[in-house]
Amino acid sequence: MAGFRSLARQVRDPQSDLALRRYSLRKCLERFAPYGHRATWDHLCSRAGFGPEDRSPDPARLVSALDELEAARAVWLAYEAGFAARRRKEKHDGLRRPGTIDDWHRCTWGGFGVAWCDDPGIHPHAPLAEVLRRLITALEREPGNGCPVCADTSLVWQHGLAHEPSSGAVCTGCGIVVPAPVLTQDAVAQARARRLRPLVTV
C-alpha cells in the first residue's frame, strides 16, 4: 500500500495519466484528512478551484490542492512529534494515566478527523494549515467558550456523529466538531442545552 509521500509524487508527476493523478490525491486523504475524507476533499476542491466530481481537473489545480494538504500535514506531524515526546517524558516521570487531551488524541492519530466535519459540505474556509495551527494553539492553552477555529460561540451538541466520539459540540459557524479538551464545562453545558432544547411546532 502506497504511503502519503509516494502518492504525492504521483500527483506531481507530469508523465502520469491525469485520472491517476486525481486518484492519487484522493488516496492521500486515506492517510491524512483533517475534516474527514469527504469534507477534506470538498475543501481542497473549492480552494483549488475544481469540482469534487471533475474527472479531468487542471493538473496545476491538483498540485495546488496537494500543496495545501502537505502544508497542513507538516503542521500536524510536528504536533504529533511534540505530543509523543511529552508522553514519553510523562511516563518516565511516573505519570501513566493519560489526560483528556490524550483521550481525544487517540481518536485522531495520524490526523484523520482532527477537526471532524460531519456534514462534508460545511467546513472552515481558511487554509488547512491555519485551521490546524489554531486548533493546536487551543489544545495548548486553557479551555475556552467557543470554537478555536472561527471563534463562534454558537455550539450545538450533536449525537450520531460518523466519527469517534459519536457525539460532541458542533460549531454552527464553521462546522467542525470542537474537541472537548478545548472547551470549558460551561461551554459544553450550553452546547448540550441547545441540543436538548425542545422543537417548536409551527
Short mmCIF file of C-alpha atoms in Angstrom, two decimals:
data_model
loop_
_atom_site.label_atom_id
_atom_site.label_comp_id
_atom_site.label_asym_id
_atom_site.label_seq_id
_atom_site.Cartn_x
_atom_site.Cartn_y
_atom_site.Cartn_z
CA MET A 1 0.00 0.00 0.00
CA ALA A 2 1.44 3.34 -1.07
CA GLY A 3 2.22 5.90 1.61
CA PHE A 4 1.38 9.59 1.60
CA ARG A 5 4.69 10.72 0.08
CA SER A 6 4.57 8.13 -2.66
CA LEU A 7 1.03 9.18 -3.57
CA ALA A 8 2.07 12.84 -3.50
CA ARG A 9 4.84 12.09 -6.01
CA GLN A 10 2.24 10.52 -8.32
CA VAL A 11 0.05 13.63 -8.07
CA ARG A 12 3.00 15.80 -9.13
CA ASP A 13 4.24 13.50 -11.90
CA PRO A 14 3.52 15.25 -15.23
CA GLN A 15 4.11 11.95 -17.05
CA SER A 16 1.28 10.21 -15.18
CA ASP A 17 -2.23 9.91 -16.52
CA LEU A 18 -4.46 12.72 -15.24
CA ALA A 19 -7.00 10.24 -13.86
CA LEU A 20 -4.23 8.54 -11.86
CA ARG A 21 -3.02 11.88 -10.53
CA ARG A 22 -6.54 12.76 -9.34
CA TYR A 23 -6.98 9.27 -7.87
CA SER A 24 -3.66 9.58 -6.03
CA LEU A 25 -4.77 12.87 -4.47
CA ARG A 26 -7.97 11.18 -3.27
CA LYS A 27 -5.87 8.32 -1.86
CA CYS A 28 -3.75 10.86 0.07
CA LEU A 29 -6.91 11.58 2.07
CA GLU A 30 -6.91 7.99 3.34
CA ARG A 31 -3.63 8.88 5.06
CA PHE A 32 -4.43 12.42 6.19
CA ALA A 33 -7.86 14.09 6.19
CA PRO A 34 -8.35 16.65 8.99
CA TYR A 35 -12.08 17.17 8.30
CA GLY A 36 -12.72 13.54 7.33
CA HIS A 37 -12.33 12.22 3.80
CA ARG A 38 -15.38 13.76 2.11
CA ALA A 39 -15.23 17.16 3.82
CA THR A 40 -11.47 17.50 3.27
CA TRP A 41 -11.92 16.63 -0.42
CA ASP A 42 -14.71 19.22 -0.75
CA HIS A 43 -12.50 21.80 0.97
CA LEU A 44 -9.47 21.12 -1.25
CA CYS A 45 -11.56 21.21 -4.42
CA SER A 46 -13.22 24.51 -3.53
CA ARG A 47 -9.91 26.14 -2.53
CA ALA A 48 -8.06 24.88 -5.62
CA GLY A 49 -10.91 25.74 -7.99
CA PHE A 50 -12.16 22.46 -9.38
CA GLY A 51 -15.33 20.49 -8.75
CA PRO A 52 -15.40 17.43 -6.47
CA GLU A 53 -16.77 15.36 -9.37
CA ASP A 54 -14.45 16.87 -12.01
CA ARG A 55 -12.72 13.85 -13.60
CA SER A 56 -10.18 15.89 -15.56
CA PRO A 57 -9.19 18.93 -13.48
CA ASP A 58 -6.33 21.20 -14.42
CA PRO A 59 -3.14 19.43 -13.19
CA ALA A 60 -1.91 22.71 -11.68
CA ARG A 61 -5.05 22.82 -9.55
CA LEU A 62 -4.44 19.26 -8.36
CA VAL A 63 -0.93 20.24 -7.31
CA SER A 64 -2.28 23.35 -5.58
CA ALA A 65 -4.66 21.16 -3.56
CA LEU A 66 -1.80 18.81 -2.71
CA ASP A 67 0.39 21.74 -1.61
CA GLU A 68 -2.30 22.81 0.86
CA LEU A 69 -2.72 19.28 2.16
CA GLU A 70 1.03 18.80 2.60
CA ALA A 71 1.39 22.10 4.47
CA ALA A 72 -1.34 21.03 6.90
CA ARG A 73 0.19 17.58 7.29
CA ALA A 74 3.55 19.15 8.21
CA VAL A 75 1.84 21.17 10.95
CA TRP A 76 0.11 18.08 12.31
CA LEU A 77 3.20 15.84 12.18
CA ALA A 78 5.15 18.45 14.15
CA TYR A 79 2.37 18.49 16.76
CA GLU A 80 2.32 14.68 16.96
CA ALA A 81 6.10 14.56 17.41
CA GLY A 82 5.84 17.02 20.31
CA PHE A 83 2.90 15.10 21.75
CA ALA A 84 4.81 11.80 21.64
CA ALA A 85 7.86 13.39 23.28
CA ARG A 86 5.69 14.81 26.07
CA ARG A 87 4.02 11.46 26.73
CA ARG A 88 7.41 9.70 26.88
CA LYS A 89 8.63 12.22 29.44
CA GLU A 90 5.43 11.92 31.48
CA LYS A 91 5.70 8.12 31.52
CA HIS A 92 9.36 8.37 32.50
CA ASP A 93 8.34 10.68 35.36
CA GLY A 94 5.69 8.19 36.52
CA LEU A 95 2.59 9.86 35.07
CA ARG A 96 0.97 6.84 33.43
CA ARG A 97 -2.64 7.99 33.40
CA PRO A 98 -3.49 9.99 30.26
CA GLY A 99 -5.45 13.24 30.44
CA THR A 100 -8.44 14.45 28.43
CA ILE A 101 -6.25 15.71 25.57
CA ASP A 102 -4.68 12.27 25.34
CA ASP A 103 -8.13 10.65 25.17
CA TRP A 104 -9.07 12.99 22.31
CA HIS A 105 -5.73 12.48 20.58
CA ARG A 106 -6.19 8.71 20.41
CA CYS A 107 -9.23 9.25 18.17
CA THR A 108 -7.25 11.42 15.75
CA TRP A 109 -3.88 9.66 15.50
CA GLY A 110 -2.45 10.22 12.04
CA GLY A 111 -4.53 13.34 11.51
CA PHE A 112 -7.79 11.76 10.42
CA GLY A 113 -10.75 13.75 11.70
CA VAL A 114 -8.67 16.19 13.74
CA ALA A 115 -11.30 18.85 13.04
CA TRP A 116 -14.09 16.49 12.04
CA CYS A 117 -16.89 17.95 9.90
CA ASP A 118 -19.88 15.63 9.98
CA ASP A 119 -21.53 17.49 7.10
CA PRO A 120 -18.98 17.28 4.24
CA GLY A 121 -20.36 20.45 2.66
CA ILE A 122 -19.78 22.60 5.77
CA HIS A 123 -16.18 23.18 6.79
CA PRO A 124 -13.80 26.08 7.55
CA HIS A 125 -12.77 28.28 4.62
CA ALA A 126 -9.28 29.11 5.92
CA PRO A 127 -6.27 27.09 4.69
CA LEU A 128 -6.00 23.69 6.37
CA ALA A 129 -2.62 24.51 7.92
CA GLU A 130 -4.04 27.65 9.55
CA VAL A 131 -7.03 25.74 10.89
CA LEU A 132 -4.73 23.15 12.47
CA ARG A 133 -2.48 25.83 13.97
CA ARG A 134 -5.50 27.44 15.63
CA LEU A 135 -6.66 24.07 16.92
CA ILE A 136 -3.23 23.14 18.28
CA THR A 137 -2.89 26.54 19.95
CA ALA A 138 -6.25 25.94 21.67
CA LEU A 139 -5.13 22.48 22.84
CA GLU A 140 -2.07 24.03 24.45
CA ARG A 141 -3.90 26.73 26.45
CA GLU A 142 -6.70 26.88 28.98
CA PRO A 143 -10.16 25.79 27.76
CA GLY A 144 -12.39 28.47 26.25
CA ASN A 145 -16.04 29.09 25.44
CA GLY A 146 -16.01 28.98 21.65
CA CYS A 147 -14.71 27.35 18.53
CA PRO A 148 -10.91 27.56 18.34
CA VAL A 149 -11.05 27.83 14.54
CA CYS A 150 -13.60 30.62 13.92
CA ALA A 151 -14.26 31.88 17.50
CA ASP A 152 -18.01 31.30 17.12
CA THR A 153 -19.70 30.58 20.45
CA SER A 154 -22.85 29.07 18.91
CA LEU A 155 -22.07 25.44 19.62
CA VAL A 156 -24.76 22.78 19.37
CA TRP A 157 -24.49 19.29 20.80
CA GLN A 158 -24.95 16.59 18.18
CA HIS A 159 -25.39 12.84 18.58
CA GLY A 160 -24.81 10.16 15.97
CA LEU A 161 -21.61 11.62 14.51
CA ALA A 162 -19.87 9.45 11.90
CA HIS A 163 -16.64 9.63 13.91
CA GLU A 164 -15.33 8.81 17.37
CA PRO A 165 -16.50 10.23 19.72
CA SER A 166 -20.01 9.78 18.34
CA SER A 167 -21.33 12.95 20.00
CA GLY A 168 -19.93 16.38 20.62
CA ALA A 169 -20.21 20.15 20.35
CA VAL A 170 -20.54 21.20 16.71
CA CYS A 171 -19.68 24.76 15.68
CA THR A 172 -22.52 26.32 13.72
CA GLY A 173 -20.05 28.81 12.23
CA CYS A 174 -17.51 26.52 10.53
CA GLY A 175 -18.96 23.04 11.02
CA ILE A 176 -16.17 21.33 12.98
CA VAL A 177 -16.78 19.11 15.98
CA VAL A 178 -14.94 21.10 18.65
CA PRO A 179 -12.57 18.88 20.66
CA ALA A 180 -13.84 18.52 24.23
CA PRO A 181 -10.46 19.43 25.82
CA VAL A 182 -10.57 22.97 24.38
CA LEU A 183 -13.97 23.79 25.92
CA THR A 184 -14.89 24.80 29.45
CA GLN A 185 -17.53 22.81 31.29
CA ASP A 186 -19.90 25.77 30.92
CA ALA A 187 -19.42 25.81 27.13
CA VAL A 188 -20.15 22.08 26.94
CA ALA A 189 -23.25 22.53 29.13
CA GLN A 190 -24.51 25.37 26.92
CA ALA A 191 -23.98 23.28 23.79
CA ARG A 192 -25.87 20.38 25.36
CA ALA A 193 -28.71 22.73 26.32
CA ARG A 194 -29.01 23.95 22.74
CA ARG A 195 -29.20 20.36 21.56
CA LEU A 196 -31.74 19.43 24.20
CA ARG A 197 -33.98 22.44 23.57
CA PRO A 198 -37.40 21.09 22.54
CA LEU A 199 -38.50 21.62 18.97
CA VAL A 200 -41.15 24.29 18.48
CA THR A 201 -44.05 23.35 16.24
CA VAL A 202 -45.03 25.94 13.66
#
